[in-house]
Amino acid sequence: MTIEKQPTPSRMNSTQAWVTYLSKVELPVLANTLKRINELTDSRNSTVNELANVILNDAQLTSQVLRLSNTVFYNQTRTQVSTVSRAITLIGFDAVKSMAISSLIVDALLKRNDRPHLLRCLARAIHAAVQARCLMPKRNETALEEVFIGALLMNIGELAFWSCETEQATELEERLRLEEPPVEAQKAVLHSTFTEITRGLVEAWSLGPFIRDVVSPGQANSMASSLVRNSVEMARLSEQGWSGPDMDKVLERLGRDIGEPPAVVRDQLKVNASEATRVAVSLGIPQVTAMMPGAEGKSGDTGARAPDMDAELQLEILRELSHCLAEKPDINEVCQLVIEGIHRAIGMQRVALLMSDRTGNELVPRKLGGRGTEEWREHFVIPKDGTGPLGPLLPHAHCSIYEPKPNAEGVAYDRWLGKVPALIGPIKANGRLVGLFYADNAAGAYLPSKEQLSAFGHFIQNAQLCLTLLSTH
């Protein structure tokens, strides 16, 4: 299905203009689905059925919810869940509702954009949500999921804004780059603030009384609401480390919320931060883990690094590949498994297999994986003679890490292609280059690790072996 792109809007000059634009023009599907999920207030049985139907109407959402249902964060019994109905029965209505909202937010926003400000904002939201849920004294499932969603959505105005390609977003990005105070910059460019836009969206999207209390001015009306506000502030401050006068004040407030001394809270936060990185990976955005504080809390350690790989899943997919090759090799099935392995087990956000076109002069996409690859199907072309902005992506004799030059030329349809580090692996037939696997992490600022390159090479070898086997039959 092709979605028509909206025309570039005129400048928004009020909070209400932004709320209307984001709700009606940019994110109507997200707004309506969130409304539907939050309006499920009938009897328990009909609510379960309706929630299952909302999720099942979206294949991407279904697979995300099932994947989350099998993580320790939500499913501590480790009982395998394979259907949405089973997930609701085993894990609970509120937990599945929480998973659905998390997945919707991530998918709807990242599908549109991957600018660094959006990724940073998502990293903070997920970190704060996990912290609030883990810190919440174990009362009941509803309360746990309420604080999780409250923290996730507390800055929905900022998330929604950065997901849109507008002149004002580019202008604000530039002002923030010059270190202008954020609120002043927002007022100058947006004629509003992210806080005001968030309050407007909470009303317009019917996100419920708890979130309304969380984003309202003045004192929080409940411990849970206070916990969410303090968790969100803590997540922002933690990017600079776990200590400092501002962090100490937040730790005191969190301690009052949950009845623990600040030192105990600090230790708990560091453990919970590791859980937040795992949840981000489960949500399909491993690239934001580099923006979260590490569990050891190394203050000042801002060097971005590749996310941890899933060694267990890697072995599972490699076993499946061996099984495919031992029976009747199917190049499509093998390449699909390789794409999935690179994407899910190695942790690369975007993956493509390019093969020779009919002329033999260019490499064009055959298979794609991950968010942000929609435009590639029509436009991603690498001339075999090495010319053009993507010519430098042509692989060497073996799998390698592509490191772009500082002045690398980009392409109009993708802001990162050719300008960020990537993994490149050649596919050959009779010694000639006939294809390549390409994988990057879009806005992720880190170089793929040697371990990632090694695992990438193992997957590419299987695709090469399949091609070789087929050519000898």
GROMACS .gro file of C-alpha atoms in nm:
model
  473
    1MET     CA    1   0.000   0.000   0.000
    2THR     CA    2   0.142   0.339  -0.095
    3ILE     CA    3   0.078   0.622   0.149
    4GLU     CA    4   0.061   0.963  -0.010
    5LYS     CA    5   0.295   1.212   0.150
    6GLN     CA    6   0.132   1.524   0.292
    7PRO     CA    7   0.237   1.858   0.142
    8THR     CA    8   0.487   2.061   0.346
    9PRO     CA    9   0.280   2.261   0.596
   10SER     CA   10   0.286   2.633   0.649
   11ARG     CA   11   0.443   2.744   0.976
   12MET     CA   12   0.254   2.658   1.294
   13ASN     CA   13   0.221   2.953   1.531
   14SER     CA   14   0.028   2.825   1.835
   15THR     CA   15  -0.010   2.523   2.060
   16GLN     CA   16  -0.351   2.444   1.909
   17ALA     CA   17  -0.212   2.464   1.556
   18TRP     CA   18   0.057   2.207   1.646
   19VAL     CA   19  -0.195   1.976   1.818
   20THR     CA   20  -0.427   1.986   1.517
   21TYR     CA   21  -0.143   1.937   1.268
   22LEU     CA   22   0.011   1.644   1.456
   23SER     CA   23  -0.329   1.480   1.518
   24LYS     CA   24  -0.496   1.530   1.180
   25VAL     CA   25  -0.214   1.556   0.926
   26GLU     CA   26   0.095   1.378   1.053
   27LEU     CA   27  -0.014   1.108   1.300
   28PRO     CA   28  -0.388   1.039   1.260
   29VAL     CA   29  -0.347   0.659   1.261
   30LEU     CA   30  -0.141   0.665   1.581
   31ALA     CA   31  -0.383   0.908   1.745
   32ASN     CA   32  -0.689   0.697   1.655
   33THR     CA   33  -0.533   0.364   1.758
   34LEU     CA   34  -0.418   0.504   2.094
   35LYS     CA   35  -0.769   0.639   2.147
   36ARG     CA   36  -0.921   0.300   2.068
   37ILE     CA   37  -0.690   0.116   2.308
   38ASN     CA   38  -0.755   0.368   2.587
   39GLU     CA   39  -1.131   0.358   2.535
   40LEU     CA   40  -1.153  -0.016   2.607
   41THR     CA   41  -1.352   0.018   2.930
   42ASP     CA   42  -1.633  -0.239   2.889
   43SER     CA   43  -1.663  -0.563   3.086
   44ARG     CA   44  -1.342  -0.764   3.129
   45ASN     CA   45  -1.431  -1.026   2.865
   46SER     CA   46  -1.529  -0.785   2.589
   47THR     CA   47  -1.226  -0.567   2.670
   48VAL     CA   48  -0.992  -0.862   2.619
   49ASN     CA   49  -1.154  -0.947   2.286
   50GLU     CA   50  -1.145  -0.588   2.166
   51LEU     CA   51  -0.780  -0.544   2.263
   52ALA     CA   52  -0.689  -0.867   2.084
   53ASN     CA   53  -0.871  -0.744   1.772
   54VAL     CA   54  -0.698  -0.405   1.775
   55ILE     CA   55  -0.360  -0.581   1.792
   56LEU     CA   56  -0.442  -0.851   1.535
   57ASN     CA   57  -0.549  -0.586   1.280
   58ASP     CA   58  -0.183  -0.486   1.252
   59ALA     CA   59   0.064  -0.761   1.159
   60GLN     CA   60   0.367  -0.559   1.273
   61LEU     CA   61   0.202  -0.482   1.606
   62THR     CA   62   0.108  -0.849   1.653
   63SER     CA   63   0.465  -0.970   1.603
   64GLN     CA   64   0.605  -0.698   1.833
   65VAL     CA   65   0.358  -0.781   2.112
   66LEU     CA   66   0.438  -1.152   2.086
   67ARG     CA   67   0.810  -1.083   2.093
   68LEU     CA   68   0.771  -0.864   2.404
   69SER     CA   69   0.543  -1.129   2.562
   70ASN     CA   70   0.837  -1.370   2.560
   71THR     CA   71   1.083  -1.134   2.734
   72VAL     CA   72   1.168  -1.170   3.103
   73PHE     CA   73   1.060  -0.807   3.162
   74TYR     CA   74   0.697  -0.902   3.099
   75ASN     CA   75   0.697  -1.281   3.125
   76GLN     CA   76   0.891  -1.392   3.431
   77THR     CA   77   0.744  -1.744   3.412
   78ARG     CA   78   0.925  -1.791   3.077
   79THR     CA   79   0.621  -1.979   2.946
   80GLN     CA   80   0.632  -1.962   2.566
   81VAL     CA   81   0.361  -1.733   2.424
   82SER     CA   82   0.260  -1.774   2.058
   83THR     CA   83  -0.083  -1.606   2.033
   84VAL     CA   84  -0.220  -1.266   2.138
   85SER     CA   85  -0.509  -1.428   2.326
   86ARG     CA   86  -0.265  -1.646   2.522
   87ALA     CA   87  -0.053  -1.339   2.600
   88ILE     CA   88  -0.354  -1.156   2.747
   89THR     CA   89  -0.454  -1.463   2.952
   90LEU     CA   90  -0.105  -1.543   3.080
   91ILE     CA   91   0.052  -1.199   3.123
   92GLY     CA   92  -0.258  -0.987   3.177
   93PHE     CA   93  -0.468  -0.732   2.996
   94ASP     CA   94  -0.282  -0.426   3.127
   95ALA     CA   95   0.061  -0.563   3.041
   96VAL     CA   96  -0.042  -0.646   2.684
   97LYS     CA   97  -0.206  -0.303   2.651
   98SER     CA   98   0.125  -0.153   2.770
   99MET     CA   99   0.322  -0.355   2.510
  100ALA     CA  100   0.081  -0.251   2.234
  101ILE     CA  101   0.113   0.120   2.318
  102SER     CA  102   0.495   0.097   2.342
  103SER     CA  103   0.517  -0.079   2.005
  104LEU     CA  104   0.275   0.164   1.840
  105ILE     CA  105   0.470   0.468   1.959
  106VAL     CA  106   0.805   0.330   1.844
  107ASP     CA  107   0.679   0.200   1.510
  108ALA     CA  108   0.469   0.504   1.416
  109LEU     CA  109   0.742   0.757   1.498
  110LEU     CA  110   1.051   0.579   1.366
  111LYS     CA  111   0.876   0.481   1.043
  112ARG     CA  112   0.859   0.853   0.964
  113ASN     CA  113   1.196   0.976   1.080
  114ASP     CA  114   1.520   0.880   1.249
  115ARG     CA  115   1.671   1.216   1.332
  116PRO     CA  116   1.904   1.203   1.636
  117HIS     CA  117   1.674   1.421   1.850
  118LEU     CA  118   1.391   1.168   1.807
  119LEU     CA  119   1.617   0.875   1.895
  120ARG     CA  120   1.747   1.058   2.203
  121CYS     CA  121   1.390   1.135   2.309
  122LEU     CA  122   1.281   0.772   2.259
  123ALA     CA  123   1.581   0.647   2.458
  124ARG     CA  124   1.484   0.874   2.749
  125ALA     CA  125   1.117   0.773   2.731
  126ILE     CA  126   1.193   0.399   2.736
  127HIS     CA  127   1.453   0.440   3.011
  128ALA     CA  128   1.210   0.643   3.226
  129ALA     CA  129   0.922   0.400   3.163
  130VAL     CA  130   1.125   0.095   3.267
  131GLN     CA  131   1.258   0.276   3.575
  132ALA     CA  132   0.910   0.385   3.685
  133ARG     CA  133   0.771   0.032   3.646
  134CYS     CA  134   1.066  -0.130   3.826
  135LEU     CA  135   1.061   0.125   4.113
  136MET     CA  136   0.685   0.112   4.164
  137PRO     CA  137   0.608  -0.078   4.487
  138LYS     CA  138   0.444  -0.402   4.369
  139ARG     CA  139   0.076  -0.323   4.416
  140ASN     CA  140  -0.109  -0.456   4.115
  141GLU     CA  141  -0.062  -0.504   3.745
  142THR     CA  142  -0.271  -0.199   3.652
  143ALA     CA  143  -0.056   0.034   3.863
  144LEU     CA  144   0.270  -0.106   3.719
  145GLU     CA  145   0.159  -0.057   3.359
  146GLU     CA  146   0.004   0.282   3.436
  147VAL     CA  147   0.337   0.428   3.547
  148PHE     CA  148   0.517   0.263   3.253
  149ILE     CA  149   0.284   0.421   2.996
  150GLY     CA  150   0.274   0.748   3.190
  151ALA     CA  151   0.652   0.785   3.167
  152LEU     CA  152   0.660   0.670   2.805
  153LEU     CA  153   0.402   0.933   2.702
  154MET     CA  154   0.500   1.219   2.934
  155ASN     CA  155   0.689   1.387   2.649
  156ILE     CA  156   0.468   1.271   2.360
  157GLY     CA  157   0.457   1.628   2.224
  158GLU     CA  158   0.835   1.633   2.180
  159LEU     CA  159   0.838   1.281   2.033
  160ALA     CA  160   0.563   1.367   1.784
  161PHE     CA  161   0.732   1.695   1.685
  162TRP     CA  162   1.071   1.537   1.610
  163SER     CA  163   0.909   1.260   1.403
  164CYS     CA  164   0.789   1.518   1.148
  165GLU     CA  165   0.991   1.673   0.867
  166THR     CA  166   0.905   2.043   0.899
  167GLU     CA  167   1.103   2.361   0.843
  168GLN     CA  168   1.051   2.445   1.209
  169ALA     CA  169   1.204   2.113   1.318
  170THR     CA  170   1.516   2.186   1.113
  171GLU     CA  171   1.528   2.541   1.251
  172LEU     CA  172   1.492   2.425   1.613
  173GLU     CA  173   1.756   2.156   1.555
  174GLU     CA  174   1.998   2.429   1.444
  175ARG     CA  175   1.924   2.652   1.746
  176LEU     CA  176   1.977   2.362   1.986
  177ARG     CA  177   2.302   2.276   1.810
  178LEU     CA  178   2.417   2.632   1.894
  179GLU     CA  179   2.326   2.558   2.260
  180GLU     CA  180   2.041   2.805   2.287
  181PRO     CA  181   1.835   2.734   2.604
  182PRO     CA  182   1.577   2.469   2.499
  183VAL     CA  183   1.257   2.633   2.625
  184GLU     CA  184   1.352   2.974   2.480
  185ALA     CA  185   1.436   2.810   2.146
  186GLN     CA  186   1.102   2.625   2.147
  187LYS     CA  187   0.905   2.945   2.213
  188ALA     CA  188   1.094   3.134   1.942
  189VAL     CA  189   1.050   2.867   1.674
  190LEU     CA  190   0.724   2.692   1.766
  191HIS     CA  191   0.538   2.978   1.938
  192SER     CA  192   0.472   2.712   2.201
  193THR     CA  193   0.667   2.460   2.409
  194PHE     CA  194   0.690   2.080   2.403
  195THR     CA  195   0.517   2.073   2.744
  196GLU     CA  196   0.217   2.272   2.612
  197ILE     CA  197   0.196   2.058   2.296
  198THR     CA  198   0.207   1.742   2.511
  199ARG     CA  199  -0.085   1.868   2.725
  200GLY     CA  200  -0.283   1.944   2.411
  201LEU     CA  201  -0.218   1.596   2.264
  202VAL     CA  202  -0.309   1.421   2.592
  203GLU     CA  203  -0.653   1.587   2.569
  204ALA     CA  204  -0.696   1.549   2.191
  205TRP     CA  205  -0.592   1.181   2.193
  206SER     CA  206  -0.794   1.095   2.509
  207LEU     CA  207  -0.493   0.945   2.684
  208GLY     CA  208  -0.675   0.927   3.018
  209PRO     CA  209  -0.687   1.091   3.362
  210PHE     CA  210  -0.358   0.946   3.494
  211ILE     CA  211  -0.146   1.086   3.209
  212ARG     CA  212  -0.341   1.413   3.231
  213ASP     CA  213  -0.234   1.438   3.598
  214VAL     CA  214   0.129   1.351   3.510
  215VAL     CA  215   0.158   1.636   3.255
  216SER     CA  216  -0.051   1.893   3.445
  217PRO     CA  217   0.119   2.192   3.611
  218GLY     CA  218   0.138   2.201   3.990
  219GLN     CA  219   0.183   1.924   4.242
  220ALA     CA  220   0.121   1.561   4.149
  221ASN     CA  221  -0.207   1.420   4.283
  222SER     CA  222  -0.066   1.075   4.367
  223MET     CA  223   0.253   0.891   4.452
  224ALA     CA  224   0.239   0.714   4.113
  225SER     CA  225   0.215   1.045   3.926
  226SER     CA  226   0.506   1.189   4.127
  227LEU     CA  227   0.711   0.873   4.060
  228VAL     CA  228   0.659   0.913   3.683
  229ARG     CA  229   0.762   1.281   3.684
  230ASN     CA  230   1.075   1.209   3.887
  231SER     CA  231   1.165   0.904   3.674
  232VAL     CA  232   1.146   1.114   3.356
  233GLU     CA  233   1.366   1.386   3.509
  234MET     CA  234   1.611   1.123   3.637
  235ALA     CA  235   1.635   0.962   3.289
  236ARG     CA  236   1.734   1.299   3.142
  237LEU     CA  237   1.996   1.370   3.410
  238SER     CA  238   2.140   1.016   3.398
  239GLU     CA  239   2.282   1.086   3.053
  240GLN     CA  240   2.548   1.292   3.236
  241GLY     CA  241   2.611   1.023   3.500
  242TRP     CA  242   2.457   0.906   3.826
  243SER     CA  243   2.596   1.180   4.051
  244GLY     CA  244   2.575   1.558   4.080
  245PRO     CA  245   2.360   1.805   4.278
  246ASP     CA  246   2.058   1.784   4.044
  247MET     CA  247   2.066   1.404   4.040
  248ASP     CA  248   2.095   1.399   4.421
  249LYS     CA  249   1.775   1.607   4.449
  250VAL     CA  250   1.586   1.373   4.215
  251LEU     CA  251   1.711   1.071   4.410
  252GLU     CA  252   1.574   1.225   4.730
  253ARG     CA  253   1.235   1.281   4.566
  254LEU     CA  254   1.230   0.925   4.425
  255GLY     CA  255   1.326   0.797   4.771
  256ARG     CA  256   1.026   0.977   4.922
  257ASP     CA  257   0.802   0.831   4.649
  258ILE     CA  258   0.894   0.470   4.722
  259GLY     CA  259   1.006   0.489   5.085
  260GLU     CA  260   1.376   0.411   5.033
  261PRO     CA  261   1.701   0.600   5.113
  262PRO     CA  262   1.861   0.781   4.812
  263ALA     CA  263   2.165   0.549   4.817
  264VAL     CA  264   1.941   0.243   4.778
  265VAL     CA  265   1.749   0.416   4.498
  266ARG     CA  266   2.074   0.496   4.313
  267ASP     CA  267   2.185   0.131   4.324
  268GLN     CA  268   1.844   0.018   4.203
  269LEU     CA  269   1.848   0.268   3.914
  270LYS     CA  270   2.178   0.131   3.785
  271VAL     CA  271   2.038  -0.224   3.774
  272ASN     CA  272   1.716  -0.105   3.609
  273ALA     CA  273   1.915   0.079   3.339
  274SER     CA  274   2.039  -0.257   3.208
  275GLU     CA  275   1.678  -0.376   3.188
  276ALA     CA  276   1.589  -0.063   2.989
  277THR     CA  277   1.849  -0.147   2.723
  278ARG     CA  278   1.703  -0.498   2.689
  279VAL     CA  279   1.351  -0.358   2.650
  280ALA     CA  280   1.474  -0.119   2.378
  281VAL     CA  281   1.624  -0.413   2.186
  282SER     CA  282   1.297  -0.609   2.227
  283LEU     CA  283   1.108  -0.311   2.084
  284GLY     CA  284   1.328  -0.330   1.773
  285ILE     CA  285   1.539  -0.019   1.834
  286PRO     CA  286   1.882  -0.143   1.949
  287GLN     CA  287   2.040   0.179   1.821
  288VAL     CA  288   1.902   0.381   2.116
  289THR     CA  289   2.083   0.165   2.372
  290ALA     CA  290   2.402   0.357   2.294
  291MET     CA  291   2.220   0.669   2.426
  292MET     CA  292   2.126   0.511   2.760
  293PRO     CA  293   2.347   0.508   3.069
  294GLY     CA  294   2.531   0.182   3.130
  295ALA     CA  295   2.450  -0.029   3.435
  296GLU     CA  296   2.792   0.057   3.581
  297GLY     CA  297   2.712   0.427   3.545
  298LYS     CA  298   3.043   0.541   3.400
  299SER     CA  299   3.007   0.914   3.437
  300GLY     CA  300   3.119   1.104   3.134
  301ASP     CA  301   3.140   0.791   2.918
  302THR     CA  302   2.965   0.931   2.614
  303GLY     CA  303   3.137   0.719   2.351
  304ALA     CA  304   2.865   0.544   2.154
  305ARG     CA  305   2.906   0.170   2.120
  306ALA     CA  306   2.731  -0.107   1.934
  307PRO     CA  307   2.450  -0.286   2.122
  308ASP     CA  308   2.508  -0.635   2.256
  309MET     CA  309   2.441  -0.918   2.013
  310ASP     CA  310   2.196  -1.201   2.079
  311ALA     CA  311   2.434  -1.498   2.065
  312GLU     CA  312   2.159  -1.750   2.136
  313LEU     CA  313   1.942  -1.626   1.849
  314GLN     CA  314   2.250  -1.614   1.624
  315LEU     CA  315   2.320  -1.984   1.684
  316GLU     CA  316   1.953  -2.069   1.635
  317ILE     CA  317   1.942  -1.897   1.293
  318LEU     CA  318   2.279  -2.046   1.188
  319ARG     CA  319   2.144  -2.394   1.277
  320GLU     CA  320   1.837  -2.325   1.066
  321LEU     CA  321   2.059  -2.214   0.778
  322SER     CA  322   2.264  -2.536   0.803
  323HIS     CA  323   1.941  -2.736   0.794
  324CYS     CA  324   1.825  -2.549   0.480
  325LEU     CA  325   2.157  -2.610   0.306
  326ALA     CA  326   2.166  -2.979   0.401
  327GLU     CA  327   1.828  -3.043   0.241
  328LYS     CA  328   1.723  -2.871  -0.082
  329PRO     CA  329   1.883  -2.526  -0.089
  330ASP     CA  330   1.639  -2.242  -0.162
  331ILE     CA  331   1.825  -1.916  -0.224
  332ASN     CA  332   1.523  -1.702  -0.125
  333GLU     CA  333   1.474  -1.882   0.204
  334VAL     CA  334   1.845  -1.873   0.286
  335CYS     CA  335   1.879  -1.501   0.207
  336GLN     CA  336   1.569  -1.421   0.413
  337LEU     CA  337   1.721  -1.604   0.710
  338VAL     CA  338   2.051  -1.419   0.661
  339ILE     CA  339   1.865  -1.084   0.658
  340GLU     CA  340   1.682  -1.178   0.978
  341GLY     CA  341   2.006  -1.292   1.145
  342ILE     CA  342   2.186  -0.968   1.061
  343HIS     CA  343   1.889  -0.760   1.177
  344ARG     CA  344   1.781  -0.940   1.494
  345ALA     CA  345   2.081  -1.141   1.616
  346ILE     CA  346   2.363  -0.901   1.524
  347GLY     CA  347   2.158  -0.592   1.606
  348MET     CA  348   2.183  -0.397   1.278
  349GLN     CA  349   1.884  -0.168   1.227
  350ARG     CA  350   1.862  -0.174   0.845
  351VAL     CA  351   1.966  -0.457   0.614
  352ALA     CA  352   1.956  -0.504   0.237
  353LEU     CA  353   2.055  -0.769  -0.015
  354LEU     CA  354   2.139  -0.612  -0.351
  355MET     CA  355   2.186  -0.824  -0.666
  356SER     CA  356   2.285  -0.752  -1.025
  357ASP     CA  357   2.012  -0.604  -1.244
  358ARG     CA  358   1.937  -0.732  -1.595
  359THR     CA  359   2.209  -0.520  -1.753
  360GLY     CA  360   2.471  -0.651  -1.509
  361ASN     CA  361   2.590  -0.294  -1.457
  362GLU     CA  362   2.415  -0.211  -1.132
  363LEU     CA  363   2.328  -0.367  -0.797
  364VAL     CA  364   1.964  -0.318  -0.694
  365PRO     CA  365   1.762  -0.430  -0.386
  366ARG     CA  366   1.620  -0.784  -0.378
  367LYS     CA  367   1.543  -0.816  -0.008
  368LEU     CA  368   1.514  -0.559   0.269
  369GLY     CA  369   1.485  -0.574   0.646
  370GLY     CA  370   1.426  -0.322   0.925
  371ARG     CA  371   1.265   0.017   0.964
  372GLY     CA  372   1.353   0.300   0.726
  373THR     CA  373   1.416   0.084   0.418
  374GLU     CA  374   1.089   0.159   0.232
  375GLU     CA  375   1.249   0.414  -0.001
  376TRP     CA  376   1.536   0.177  -0.083
  377ARG     CA  377   1.320  -0.056  -0.293
  378GLU     CA  378   1.279   0.207  -0.563
  379HIS     CA  379   1.597   0.413  -0.528
  380PHE     CA  380   1.891   0.222  -0.374
  381VAL     CA  381   2.128   0.158  -0.667
  382ILE     CA  382   2.505   0.097  -0.662
  383PRO     CA  383   2.682   0.117  -1.001
  384LYS     CA  384   2.935  -0.165  -1.036
  385ASP     CA  385   3.191   0.073  -1.182
  386GLY     CA  386   3.209   0.248  -0.843
  387THR     CA  387   3.080   0.584  -0.962
  388GLY     CA  388   2.819   0.802  -0.791
  389PRO     CA  389   2.768   0.880  -0.422
  390LEU     CA  390   2.723   0.512  -0.328
  391GLY     CA  391   3.014   0.379  -0.533
  392PRO     CA  392   3.236   0.360  -0.221
  393LEU     CA  393   2.997   0.097  -0.080
  394LEU     CA  394   3.122  -0.162  -0.329
  395PRO     CA  395   3.277  -0.440  -0.121
  396HIS     CA  396   3.635  -0.562  -0.121
  397ALA     CA  397   3.727  -0.930  -0.143
  398HIS     CA  398   3.584  -1.005   0.200
  399CYS     CA  399   3.326  -0.877   0.447
  400SER     CA  400   3.433  -0.541   0.585
  401ILE     CA  401   3.328  -0.238   0.784
  402TYR     CA  402   3.255   0.065   0.565
  403GLU     CA  403   3.384   0.385   0.724
  404PRO     CA  404   3.259   0.697   0.545
  405LYS     CA  405   3.489   0.989   0.481
  406PRO     CA  406   3.400   1.313   0.669
  407ASN     CA  407   3.279   1.475   0.345
  408ALA     CA  408   3.100   1.166   0.211
  409GLU     CA  409   2.829   1.252  -0.041
  410GLY     CA  410   2.476   1.143   0.051
  411VAL     CA  411   2.160   1.068  -0.145
  412ALA     CA  412   1.834   1.263  -0.152
  413TYR     CA  413   1.606   0.973  -0.048
  414ASP     CA  414   1.793   0.870   0.269
  415ARG     CA  415   1.981   1.098   0.507
  416TRP     CA  416   2.219   0.824   0.632
  417LEU     CA  417   2.300   0.600   0.335
  418GLY     CA  418   2.667   0.633   0.243
  419LYS     CA  419   2.727   0.873   0.533
  420VAL     CA  420   2.728   0.631   0.828
  421PRO     CA  421   2.938   0.324   0.913
  422ALA     CA  422   2.803  -0.003   0.771
  423LEU     CA  423   2.877  -0.372   0.726
  424ILE     CA  424   2.938  -0.482   0.365
  425GLY     CA  425   2.961  -0.841   0.240
  426PRO     CA  426   3.013  -0.953  -0.123
  427ILE     CA  427   2.828  -1.237  -0.298
  428LYS     CA  428   3.016  -1.387  -0.594
  429ALA     CA  429   2.952  -1.634  -0.876
  430ASN     CA  430   3.248  -1.772  -1.072
  431GLY     CA  431   3.469  -1.509  -0.914
  432ARG     CA  432   3.249  -1.217  -1.026
  433LEU     CA  433   3.059  -0.984  -0.794
  434VAL     CA  434   2.686  -1.052  -0.834
  435GLY     CA  435   2.551  -0.908  -0.512
  436LEU     CA  436   2.619  -0.767  -0.170
  437PHE     CA  437   2.468  -0.753   0.176
  438TYR     CA  438   2.456  -0.408   0.332
  439ALA     CA  439   2.368  -0.328   0.696
  440ASP     CA  440   2.375  -0.002   0.893
  441ASN     CA  441   2.227   0.157   1.203
  442ALA     CA  442   2.099   0.479   1.046
  443ALA     CA  443   2.142   0.755   1.306
  444GLY     CA  444   2.351   0.530   1.535
  445ALA     CA  445   2.685   0.709   1.566
  446TYR     CA  446   2.897   0.403   1.637
  447LEU     CA  447   3.121   0.183   1.428
  448PRO     CA  448   3.007  -0.183   1.412
  449SER     CA  449   3.220  -0.395   1.646
  450LYS     CA  450   3.467  -0.665   1.538
  451GLU     CA  451   3.229  -0.920   1.692
  452GLN     CA  452   2.946  -0.789   1.475
  453LEU     CA  453   3.169  -0.808   1.166
  454SER     CA  454   3.266  -1.167   1.250
  455ALA     CA  455   2.903  -1.275   1.301
  456PHE     CA  456   2.804  -1.089   0.981
  457GLY     CA  457   3.071  -1.289   0.795
  458HIS     CA  458   2.927  -1.619   0.921
  459PHE     CA  459   2.583  -1.531   0.786
  460ILE     CA  460   2.721  -1.415   0.448
  461GLN     CA  461   2.917  -1.742   0.412
  462ASN     CA  462   2.588  -1.932   0.426
  463ALA     CA  463   2.436  -1.723   0.146
  464GLN     CA  464   2.754  -1.770  -0.060
  465LEU     CA  465   2.752  -2.146   0.005
  466CYS     CA  466   2.390  -2.171  -0.108
  467LEU     CA  467   2.470  -1.988  -0.434
  468THR     CA  468   2.772  -2.211  -0.491
  469LEU     CA  469   2.569  -2.530  -0.430
  470LEU     CA  470   2.298  -2.417  -0.673
  471SER     CA  471   2.552  -2.328  -0.943
  472THR     CA  472   2.706  -2.679  -0.927
  473HIS     CA  473   2.370  -2.864  -0.970
   0.00000   0.00000   0.00000
